[in-house]
GROMACS .gro file of C-alpha atoms in nm:
model
  452
    1MET     CA    1   0.879  -3.357   2.416
    2PRO     CA    2   1.016  -3.463   2.091
    3THR     CA    3   1.389  -3.501   2.107
    4VAL     CA    4   1.659  -3.387   1.874
    5SER     CA    5   1.730  -3.654   1.605
    6SER     CA    6   2.044  -3.849   1.665
    7ASP     CA    7   2.148  -3.766   1.317
    8HIS     CA    8   2.263  -3.440   1.414
    9GLU     CA    9   2.455  -3.530   1.742
   10PRO     CA   10   2.825  -3.462   1.686
   11ARG     CA   11   3.021  -3.778   1.621
   12PRO     CA   12   3.322  -3.847   1.853
   13THR     CA   13   3.554  -3.815   1.557
   14GLU     CA   14   3.423  -3.477   1.442
   15GLU     CA   15   3.524  -3.139   1.563
   16PRO     CA   16   3.301  -2.997   1.826
   17PRO     CA   17   3.040  -2.752   1.697
   18LEU     CA   18   3.143  -2.387   1.721
   19SER     CA   19   2.808  -2.311   1.886
   20ARG     CA   20   2.470  -2.478   1.972
   21ILE     CA   21   2.188  -2.268   1.816
   22ILE     CA   22   1.816  -2.295   1.811
   23THR     CA   23   1.635  -2.142   1.530
   24THR     CA   24   1.245  -2.088   1.538
   25ALA     CA   25   0.965  -1.961   1.348
   26LEU     CA   26   0.590  -1.944   1.305
   27PRO     CA   27   0.459  -2.247   1.113
   28ALA     CA   28   0.401  -2.041   0.792
   29GLN     CA   29   0.610  -2.063   0.460
   30GLY     CA   30   0.704  -1.680   0.467
   31HIS     CA   31   0.826  -1.703   0.829
   32THR     CA   32   0.989  -2.033   0.816
   33SER     CA   33   1.168  -2.033   0.479
   34PRO     CA   34   1.407  -1.725   0.596
   35LEU     CA   35   1.485  -1.901   0.931
   36LEU     CA   36   1.565  -2.233   0.749
   37ALA     CA   37   1.794  -2.058   0.516
   38VAL     CA   38   1.973  -1.904   0.808
   39SER     CA   39   1.983  -2.240   0.977
   40ALA     CA   40   2.142  -2.412   0.675
   41ASP     CA   41   2.379  -2.142   0.660
   42LEU     CA   42   2.512  -2.159   1.034
   43ALA     CA   43   2.508  -2.530   1.000
   44ALA     CA   44   2.736  -2.525   0.700
   45ARG     CA   45   2.975  -2.303   0.906
   46GLY     CA   46   3.001  -2.570   1.178
   47HIS     CA   47   2.739  -2.460   1.414
   48GLU     CA   48   2.496  -2.730   1.555
   49VAL     CA   49   2.154  -2.617   1.472
   50VAL     CA   50   1.805  -2.740   1.568
   51PHE     CA   51   1.496  -2.577   1.419
   52LEU     CA   52   1.184  -2.555   1.630
   53GLY     CA   53   0.880  -2.503   1.400
   54GLY     CA   54   0.566  -2.632   1.203
   55SER     CA   55   0.554  -3.011   1.154
   56ARG     CA   56   0.502  -2.983   0.783
   57PHE     CA   57   0.858  -2.827   0.751
   58ALA     CA   58   1.044  -3.152   0.912
   59ALA     CA   59   1.166  -3.250   0.578
   60ALA     CA   60   1.284  -2.907   0.482
   61ALA     CA   61   1.489  -2.894   0.803
   62GLU     CA   62   1.641  -3.229   0.709
   63ARG     CA   63   1.739  -3.095   0.360
   64ALA     CA   64   1.882  -2.799   0.545
   65GLY     CA   65   2.112  -3.009   0.740
   66VAL     CA   66   1.958  -2.920   1.080
   67GLY     CA   67   1.779  -3.097   1.358
   68PHE     CA   68   1.437  -3.066   1.388
   69VAL     CA   69   1.150  -3.035   1.675
   70ALA     CA   70   0.784  -2.976   1.595
   71LEU     CA   71   0.589  -2.733   1.793
   72PRO     CA   72   0.307  -2.846   2.007
   73ALA     CA   73  -0.031  -2.920   1.821
   74GLY     CA   74  -0.193  -2.622   1.968
   75ALA     CA   75   0.090  -2.395   1.840
   76ASP     CA   76   0.126  -2.563   1.484
   77PHE     CA   77  -0.093  -2.492   1.203
   78ASP     CA   78  -0.073  -2.502   0.819
   79ASP     CA   79  -0.083  -2.148   0.675
   80ARG     CA   80  -0.219  -2.307   0.343
   81ASP     CA   81  -0.547  -2.376   0.523
   82LEU     CA   82  -0.578  -2.112   0.803
   83ASP     CA   83  -0.950  -2.166   0.823
   84ALA     CA   84  -0.896  -2.518   0.964
   85SER     CA   85  -0.721  -2.373   1.255
   86PHE     CA   86  -0.867  -2.039   1.287
   87PRO     CA   87  -1.255  -2.058   1.205
   88GLY     CA   88  -1.409  -1.752   1.132
   89ARG     CA   89  -1.104  -1.576   0.996
   90SER     CA   90  -1.207  -1.590   0.619
   91SER     CA   91  -1.548  -1.408   0.711
   92LEU     CA   92  -1.338  -1.107   0.795
   93PRO     CA   93  -1.252  -0.867   0.519
   94PRO     CA   94  -0.852  -0.800   0.471
   95GLY     CA   95  -0.766  -0.490   0.667
   96PRO     CA   96  -0.790  -0.394   1.036
   97GLU     CA   97  -1.051  -0.657   1.129
   98ARG     CA   98  -0.844  -0.943   0.998
   99LEU     CA   99  -0.534  -0.805   1.135
  100ALA     CA  100  -0.683  -0.798   1.470
  101PHE     CA  101  -0.804  -1.151   1.467
  102ASP     CA  102  -0.462  -1.268   1.360
  103ALA     CA  103  -0.283  -1.064   1.632
  104ARG     CA  104  -0.492  -1.226   1.892
  105HIS     CA  105  -0.532  -1.585   1.780
  106VAL     CA  106  -0.243  -1.665   1.537
  107PHE     CA  107   0.009  -1.454   1.726
  108VAL     CA  108  -0.087  -1.412   2.094
  109ASP     CA  109  -0.266  -1.740   2.192
  110PRO     CA  110   0.017  -1.969   2.093
  111ILE     CA  111   0.276  -1.797   2.314
  112PRO     CA  112   0.259  -2.026   2.620
  113LEU     CA  113   0.273  -2.324   2.411
  114GLN     CA  114   0.561  -2.176   2.206
  115TYR     CA  115   0.765  -2.065   2.528
  116ARG     CA  116   0.728  -2.412   2.711
  117ALA     CA  117   0.830  -2.605   2.385
  118LEU     CA  118   1.145  -2.362   2.369
  119LEU     CA  119   1.220  -2.441   2.716
  120ALA     CA  120   1.180  -2.822   2.692
  121LEU     CA  121   1.416  -2.794   2.381
  122LEU     CA  122   1.664  -2.599   2.588
  123ALA     CA  123   1.676  -2.865   2.856
  124ASP     CA  124   1.755  -3.136   2.587
  125PHE     CA  125   1.971  -2.915   2.374
  126PRO     CA  126   2.141  -2.624   2.580
  127ALA     CA  127   2.199  -2.367   2.310
  128ASP     CA  128   2.412  -2.067   2.313
  129ALA     CA  129   2.184  -1.849   2.115
  130VAL     CA  130   1.817  -1.851   2.005
  131LEU     CA  131   1.717  -1.699   1.668
  132ALA     CA  132   1.358  -1.626   1.636
  133ASP     CA  133   1.121  -1.496   1.379
  134ALA     CA  134   0.987  -1.175   1.527
  135PHE     CA  135   0.625  -1.308   1.516
  136LEU     CA  136   0.711  -1.626   1.707
  137GLN     CA  137   0.657  -1.416   2.046
  138GLY     CA  138   0.686  -1.704   2.260
  139ALA     CA  139   1.061  -1.648   2.246
  140LEU     CA  140   1.025  -1.319   2.429
  141PRO     CA  141   0.970  -1.467   2.775
  142LEU     CA  142   1.312  -1.628   2.749
  143ALA     CA  143   1.464  -1.275   2.783
  144LEU     CA  144   1.203  -1.132   3.004
  145SER     CA  145   1.232  -1.415   3.274
  146ARG     CA  146   1.601  -1.426   3.364
  147PRO     CA  147   1.928  -1.203   3.312
  148ARG     CA  148   2.146  -1.252   3.028
  149ALA     CA  149   2.408  -1.456   3.220
  150GLU     CA  150   2.158  -1.712   3.283
  151ARG     CA  151   2.007  -1.773   2.936
  152PRO     CA  152   2.100  -1.795   2.562
  153ALA     CA  153   2.114  -1.488   2.370
  154LEU     CA  154   1.802  -1.412   2.197
  155ILE     CA  155   1.823  -1.259   1.849
  156GLY     CA  156   1.499  -1.141   1.671
  157ILE     CA  157   1.471  -1.175   1.304
  158GLY     CA  158   1.255  -0.946   1.103
  159VAL     CA  159   1.100  -1.135   0.810
  160THR     CA  160   0.833  -0.876   0.737
  161PRO     CA  161   0.852  -0.492   0.702
  162SER     CA  162   0.969  -0.334   1.026
  163MET     CA  163   0.683  -0.306   1.293
  164LEU     CA  164   0.911  -0.097   1.503
  165PRO     CA  165   0.709   0.232   1.613
  166SER     CA  166   0.894   0.542   1.575
  167VAL     CA  167   0.827   0.926   1.571
  168ASP     CA  168   0.921   0.912   1.216
  169THR     CA  169   0.666   0.683   1.088
  170ALA     CA  170   0.291   0.592   1.104
  171PRO     CA  171   0.173   0.284   1.288
  172PHE     CA  172   0.210  -0.042   1.104
  173GLY     CA  173  -0.073  -0.173   0.897
  174PRO     CA  174  -0.252   0.072   0.673
  175GLY     CA  175   0.064   0.136   0.443
  176LEU     CA  176   0.125   0.496   0.502
  177PRO     CA  177   0.474   0.629   0.401
  178PRO     CA  178   0.659   0.885   0.615
  179LEU     CA  179   0.584   1.247   0.590
  180PRO     CA  180   0.866   1.481   0.649
  181GLY     CA  181   0.915   1.757   0.914
  182GLU     CA  182   0.714   1.837   1.222
  183ALA     CA  183   0.384   1.792   1.024
  184GLY     CA  184   0.480   1.437   0.966
  185ARG     CA  185   0.559   1.373   1.338
  186ALA     CA  186   0.236   1.544   1.442
  187ARG     CA  187   0.043   1.290   1.215
  188ASN     CA  188   0.250   1.001   1.339
  189ARG     CA  189   0.171   1.110   1.712
  190ALA     CA  190  -0.207   1.128   1.644
  191LEU     CA  191  -0.202   0.796   1.454
  192GLN     CA  192  -0.007   0.628   1.721
  193GLU     CA  193  -0.233   0.733   1.990
  194GLU     CA  194  -0.543   0.626   1.797
  195ALA     CA  195  -0.366   0.293   1.721
  196ASP     CA  196  -0.269   0.258   2.100
  197ARG     CA  197  -0.648   0.317   2.196
  198ARG     CA  198  -0.784   0.072   1.939
  199GLY     CA  199  -0.515  -0.168   2.050
  200GLU     CA  200  -0.554  -0.147   2.424
  201PRO     CA  201  -0.798  -0.449   2.456
  202LEU     CA  202  -0.532  -0.671   2.263
  203ARG     CA  203  -0.257  -0.539   2.495
  204GLN     CA  204  -0.425  -0.615   2.822
  205TYR     CA  205  -0.507  -0.964   2.666
  206ALA     CA  206  -0.142  -1.020   2.580
  207GLU     CA  207  -0.034  -0.897   2.919
  208LYS     CA  208  -0.251  -1.159   3.077
  209VAL     CA  209  -0.106  -1.435   2.856
  210TYR     CA  210   0.249  -1.320   2.949
  211ALA     CA  211   0.163  -1.289   3.313
  212GLU     CA  212   0.044  -1.659   3.326
  213LEU     CA  213   0.399  -1.714   3.233
  214GLY     CA  214   0.552  -1.525   3.516
  215VAL     CA  215   0.677  -1.231   3.301
  216ARG     CA  216   0.576  -0.868   3.253
  217LEU     CA  217   0.529  -0.726   2.893
  218PRO     CA  218   0.726  -0.405   2.855
  219GLU     CA  219   0.506  -0.094   2.822
  220GLY     CA  220   0.444   0.039   2.473
  221PRO     CA  221   0.306  -0.092   2.137
  222ARG     CA  222   0.337  -0.459   2.055
  223GLY     CA  223   0.609  -0.383   1.773
  224LEU     CA  224   0.828  -0.209   2.012
  225ALA     CA  225   0.867  -0.529   2.255
  226MET     CA  226   0.938  -0.737   1.950
  227VAL     CA  227   1.221  -0.545   1.886
  228THR     CA  228   1.351  -0.413   2.225
  229VAL     CA  229   1.324  -0.744   2.426
  230PRO     CA  230   1.564  -0.952   2.230
  231ASP     CA  231   1.922  -0.877   2.285
  232HIS     CA  232   1.958  -0.812   1.928
  233PHE     CA  233   1.722  -0.756   1.639
  234LEU     CA  234   1.812  -0.820   1.262
  235GLN     CA  235   1.582  -0.691   1.021
  236LEU     CA  236   1.604  -0.847   0.663
  237THR     CA  237   1.625  -0.554   0.438
  238VAL     CA  238   1.847  -0.256   0.348
  239PRO     CA  239   1.807   0.127   0.437
  240GLY     CA  240   1.686   0.203   0.066
  241PHE     CA  241   1.373  -0.028   0.128
  242GLU     CA  242   1.281   0.060   0.487
  243TYR     CA  243   1.173   0.393   0.659
  244PRO     CA  244   1.434   0.575   0.859
  245ARG     CA  245   1.383   0.594   1.225
  246SER     CA  246   1.587   0.840   1.420
  247ASP     CA  247   1.466   0.681   1.741
  248ALA     CA  248   1.570   0.319   1.662
  249PRO     CA  249   1.737   0.128   1.957
  250ALA     CA  250   2.100   0.033   1.938
  251GLY     CA  251   2.032  -0.350   1.889
  252TYR     CA  252   1.830  -0.278   1.590
  253ARG     CA  253   2.015  -0.338   1.253
  254LEU     CA  254   1.918  -0.360   0.897
  255ILE     CA  255   2.152  -0.633   0.742
  256GLY     CA  256   2.019  -0.690   0.394
  257ALA     CA  257   1.764  -0.935   0.253
  258LEU     CA  258   1.843  -1.308   0.202
  259PRO     CA  259   1.924  -1.425  -0.134
  260GLY     CA  260   1.643  -1.582  -0.332
  261LEU     CA  261   1.653  -1.977  -0.275
  262VAL     CA  262   1.708  -2.164  -0.604
  263GLY     CA  263   1.582  -2.508  -0.451
  264ASP     CA  264   1.559  -2.799  -0.685
  265GLU     CA  265   1.607  -2.741  -1.054
  266GLN     CA  266   1.287  -2.723  -1.230
  267PRO     CA  267   1.264  -2.793  -1.600
  268LEU     CA  268   1.215  -2.478  -1.815
  269PRO     CA  269   0.893  -2.464  -2.019
  270SER     CA  270   0.885  -2.523  -2.402
  271TRP     CA  271   0.827  -2.163  -2.477
  272TRP     CA  272   1.135  -2.035  -2.259
  273ASP     CA  273   1.303  -1.887  -2.572
  274GLU     CA  274   1.043  -1.634  -2.593
  275VAL     CA  275   1.150  -1.447  -2.293
  276THR     CA  276   1.441  -1.330  -2.496
  277ASP     CA  277   1.245  -1.262  -2.822
  278GLY     CA  278   1.279  -0.879  -2.778
  279ARG     CA  279   0.949  -0.793  -2.621
  280PRO     CA  280   0.916  -0.656  -2.276
  281VAL     CA  281   0.845  -0.929  -2.018
  282VAL     CA  282   0.585  -0.883  -1.769
  283VAL     CA  283   0.557  -1.128  -1.485
  284VAL     CA  284   0.249  -1.157  -1.260
  285THR     CA  285   0.221  -1.362  -0.970
  286GLN     CA  286   0.017  -1.392  -0.633
  287GLY     CA  287   0.282  -1.603  -0.463
  288THR     CA  288   0.237  -1.959  -0.355
  289LEU     CA  289  -0.012  -1.915  -0.067
  290ALA     CA  290  -0.245  -1.611  -0.143
  291ASN     CA  291  -0.349  -1.773  -0.484
  292GLY     CA  292  -0.694  -1.928  -0.410
  293ASP     CA  293  -0.864  -1.670  -0.628
  294LEU     CA  294  -0.650  -1.599  -0.934
  295GLY     CA  295  -0.902  -1.317  -1.016
  296GLU     CA  296  -0.768  -1.090  -0.748
  297LEU     CA  297  -0.449  -0.999  -0.958
  298ILE     CA  298  -0.344  -1.254  -1.218
  299ALA     CA  299  -0.663  -1.244  -1.431
  300PRO     CA  300  -0.686  -0.861  -1.425
  301THR     CA  301  -0.326  -0.831  -1.521
  302VAL     CA  302  -0.370  -1.089  -1.801
  303THR     CA  303  -0.685  -0.899  -1.921
  304ALA     CA  304  -0.524  -0.566  -1.915
  305LEU     CA  305  -0.220  -0.678  -2.122
  306ALA     CA  306  -0.388  -0.914  -2.367
  307GLU     CA  307  -0.336  -0.650  -2.677
  308ARG     CA  308  -0.006  -0.523  -2.552
  309ASP     CA  309   0.308  -0.605  -2.744
  310VAL     CA  310   0.446  -0.769  -2.434
  311LEU     CA  311   0.487  -1.133  -2.326
  312VAL     CA  312   0.303  -1.194  -1.998
  313VAL     CA  313   0.423  -1.485  -1.767
  314ALA     CA  314   0.159  -1.558  -1.514
  315ALA     CA  315   0.315  -1.755  -1.231
  316THR     CA  316   0.020  -1.898  -1.074
  317GLY     CA  317   0.194  -2.111  -0.784
  318ARG     CA  318  -0.048  -2.382  -0.793
  319PRO     CA  319  -0.060  -2.714  -0.987
  320ASP     CA  320  -0.409  -2.642  -1.137
  321GLY     CA  321  -0.324  -2.266  -1.174
  322PRO     CA  322  -0.293  -2.247  -1.574
  323GLY     CA  323  -0.620  -2.430  -1.624
  324ALA     CA  324  -0.795  -2.230  -1.341
  325LEU     CA  325  -0.679  -1.903  -1.509
  326ALA     CA  326  -0.787  -1.997  -1.843
  327GLY     CA  327  -1.144  -2.104  -1.699
  328LEU     CA  328  -1.161  -1.730  -1.553
  329LEU     CA  329  -1.105  -1.587  -1.903
  330GLY     CA  330  -1.355  -1.788  -2.094
  331GLY     CA  331  -1.169  -2.109  -2.153
  332THR     CA  332  -0.844  -1.979  -2.330
  333LEU     CA  333  -0.560  -1.745  -2.264
  334PRO     CA  334  -0.457  -1.452  -2.479
  335GLY     CA  335  -0.184  -1.531  -2.721
  336ASN     CA  336   0.081  -1.346  -2.553
  337VAL     CA  337   0.031  -1.517  -2.229
  338ARG     CA  338   0.216  -1.804  -2.082
  339ALA     CA  339   0.085  -1.968  -1.762
  340VAL     CA  340   0.276  -2.188  -1.544
  341ASP     CA  341   0.234  -2.338  -1.203
  342TYR     CA  342   0.575  -2.315  -1.078
  343LEU     CA  343   0.878  -2.148  -1.253
  344PRO     CA  344   1.254  -2.104  -1.133
  345PHE     CA  345   1.223  -1.704  -1.051
  346GLU     CA  346   1.596  -1.691  -1.024
  347ARG     CA  347   1.605  -1.793  -1.412
  348LEU     CA  348   1.330  -1.558  -1.505
  349LEU     CA  349   1.381  -1.240  -1.320
  350PRO     CA  350   1.700  -1.152  -1.511
  351HIS     CA  351   1.480  -1.118  -1.825
  352THR     CA  352   1.201  -0.943  -1.659
  353ASP     CA  353   1.107  -0.591  -1.731
  354VAL     CA  354   0.819  -0.556  -1.480
  355LEU     CA  355   0.684  -0.776  -1.192
  356VAL     CA  356   0.328  -0.732  -1.105
  357SER     CA  357   0.293  -0.884  -0.750
  358ASN     CA  358   0.049  -0.903  -0.450
  359GLY     CA  359   0.353  -0.786  -0.225
  360GLY     CA  360   0.511  -1.073  -0.045
  361TYR     CA  361   0.822  -0.917   0.136
  362GLY     CA  362   1.082  -1.186   0.023
  363GLY     CA  363   0.959  -1.202  -0.341
  364VAL     CA  364   0.973  -0.804  -0.383
  365GLN     CA  365   1.306  -0.804  -0.260
  366THR     CA  366   1.423  -1.078  -0.467
  367ALA     CA  367   1.300  -0.891  -0.771
  368LEU     CA  368   1.482  -0.574  -0.661
  369ARG     CA  369   1.801  -0.783  -0.627
  370TYR     CA  370   1.766  -0.828  -1.008
  371GLY     CA  371   1.689  -0.458  -1.056
  372VAL     CA  372   1.327  -0.538  -1.156
  373PRO     CA  373   1.073  -0.260  -1.097
  374LEU     CA  374   0.731  -0.342  -0.973
  375VAL     CA  375   0.364  -0.286  -0.972
  376VAL     CA  376   0.203  -0.411  -0.639
  377ALA     CA  377  -0.143  -0.478  -0.526
  378GLY     CA  378  -0.186  -0.620  -0.175
  379ALA     CA  379  -0.434  -0.593   0.075
  380SER     CA  380  -0.382  -0.869   0.330
  381GLU     CA  381  -0.134  -0.935   0.613
  382ASP     CA  382   0.163  -0.704   0.578
  383LYS     CA  383   0.127  -0.649   0.199
  384PRO     CA  384   0.001  -0.278   0.202
  385GLU     CA  385   0.316  -0.204   0.405
  386VAL     CA  386   0.518  -0.380   0.127
  387ALA     CA  387   0.340  -0.199  -0.131
  388ALA     CA  388   0.391   0.129   0.043
  389ARG     CA  389   0.758   0.081   0.040
  390VAL     CA  390   0.780  -0.014  -0.311
  391GLN     CA  391   0.625   0.330  -0.409
  392TRP     CA  392   0.831   0.524  -0.120
  393SER     CA  393   1.157   0.392  -0.247
  394GLY     CA  394   1.082   0.485  -0.598
  395VAL     CA  395   1.108   0.112  -0.743
  396GLY     CA  396   0.754   0.106  -0.854
  397LEU     CA  397   0.369   0.176  -0.799
  398ASP     CA  398   0.140   0.086  -0.515
  399LEU     CA  399  -0.223   0.031  -0.648
  400ARG     CA  400  -0.353   0.047  -0.287
  401THR     CA  401  -0.588  -0.233  -0.345
  402GLY     CA  402  -0.574  -0.617  -0.350
  403ARG     CA  403  -0.822  -0.654  -0.635
  404PRO     CA  404  -0.742  -0.380  -0.907
  405ALA     CA  405  -0.956  -0.329  -1.222
  406PRO     CA  406  -0.767  -0.427  -1.552
  407ASP     CA  407  -0.729  -0.054  -1.664
  408GLU     CA  408  -0.563   0.017  -1.323
  409VAL     CA  409  -0.288  -0.261  -1.377
  410GLY     CA  410  -0.244  -0.183  -1.748
  411ALA     CA  411  -0.190   0.193  -1.671
  412ALA     CA  412   0.058   0.115  -1.397
  413VAL     CA  413   0.244  -0.109  -1.604
  414ASP     CA  414   0.266   0.132  -1.907
  415ARG     CA  415   0.399   0.394  -1.653
  416VAL     CA  416   0.668   0.171  -1.513
  417LEU     CA  417   0.762   0.043  -1.856
  418GLY     CA  418   0.758   0.386  -1.999
  419GLU     CA  419   0.945   0.586  -1.726
  420ASP     CA  420   1.305   0.492  -1.699
  421ARG     CA  421   1.315   0.627  -1.327
  422PHE     CA  422   1.168   0.309  -1.193
  423ARG     CA  423   1.412   0.085  -1.350
  424ALA     CA  424   1.693   0.308  -1.246
  425ARG     CA  425   1.584   0.308  -0.876
  426ALA     CA  426   1.532  -0.068  -0.880
  427ARG     CA  427   1.870  -0.118  -1.012
  428ALA     CA  428   2.020   0.114  -0.761
  429LEU     CA  429   1.842  -0.075  -0.478
  430GLY     CA  430   1.973  -0.417  -0.639
  431ALA     CA  431   2.318  -0.272  -0.612
  432GLU     CA  432   2.247  -0.175  -0.239
  433LEU     CA  433   2.117  -0.532  -0.177
  434ALA     CA  434   2.415  -0.673  -0.333
  435GLU     CA  435   2.643  -0.474  -0.101
  436HIS     CA  436   2.517  -0.649   0.205
  437ARG     CA  437   2.596  -0.994   0.341
  438PRO     CA  438   2.306  -1.105   0.561
  439PHE     CA  439   2.434  -1.456   0.621
  440ASP     CA  440   2.776  -1.316   0.715
  441ALA     CA  441   2.629  -1.057   0.961
  442ILE     CA  442   2.428  -1.331   1.139
  443ALA     CA  443   2.696  -1.556   1.167
  444GLU     CA  444   2.944  -1.291   1.286
  445LEU     CA  445   2.684  -1.173   1.564
  446VAL     CA  446   2.630  -1.543   1.672
  447GLU     CA  447   3.014  -1.618   1.684
  448SER     CA  448   3.094  -1.296   1.866
  449LEU     CA  449   2.835  -1.407   2.157
  450GLY     CA  450   2.935  -1.611   2.446
  451ARG     CA  451   2.753  -1.667   2.773
  452CYS     CA  452   2.794  -1.339   2.949
   0.00000   0.00000   0.00000
């Protein structure tokens, strides 16, 4: 197996590390970035940390000041080109079919390789705790295979909207907000029974995968095991942005969202002064991964707002994005539109009046940290669930599609700009986010653990 870089072995003259910690995540940007941010914070506090993850994140781990071990090839992939690793995925429409494909091939199939890589790393680097992205399910056999006294503590980290099933929530996936009272619970029971029926083939498949590792998967939906098998589960959000669950297990905690990562300072564009010229500022983005087709959300938004007295900042998230967007619109951009490849969002969001987004979990919560209300249109992965939480929490509108028409976007932006309640709720949620200290919560938990 790859060994831990000697750059991260403690020097004889240094103080010994407080703890040895392994962090690990699926090799996808949205899963890896939060775990690397946690890793960097723990390392800065004096813990010795090694990150087990995708090979393309080796340099990022080095910048975070932590050791790095790559997942084996069969468990490694590049989320910027999922078709290369998972042929046939792109032919499935966003929604239940693609989610089922991902559940089997992206999340379940790599479990044995992930687990064996984790065991090999533990043999070389005996850790006190393992902090795992909830979707890296190869960490679960660590807790299923032996008592706590014979292994490190396992801490699950929820980097997407919570999948924990509950009598108070509909099953994860379609983006259905809670309904109050017994009528809501009856709906939830019926939907969960249907979800369990449809998910039974996948469950049986996962049971066989775990059985080959010598462990038994607990009864119940997959989302339940993700939360209840680890010794602790920390969800990266606040109560104001997550559905209440009266039956949540004791180890399940909402600890707040991680602050947005500033990263390397980027030069500001020549038109930057326009963001403070008095016009409302509307920012539209499809993130840095789901941006292969700018016609899904950015182009409809630009078209919808072309005649409005607003400044539209189209953050395309790709080097050729401004040119590609202009091509979709006949060769030129409207006069009130400024298109960029990348822009420091931590500089832009304080001046933003509305964010139009496809629903990335971290990006949405970063906007809320600045009190920015949202219009969300997302159809793939967990984005319908993020969008549903935006509307449920009162901080914006869910268009319930991943490819809205321009008039749908325009009407939603007009509502969010025109009704003060959205901005007020976004600011209230921003204040709630500011009250939480997720890095402190994680560090305090790690430092409270010892081998039992």
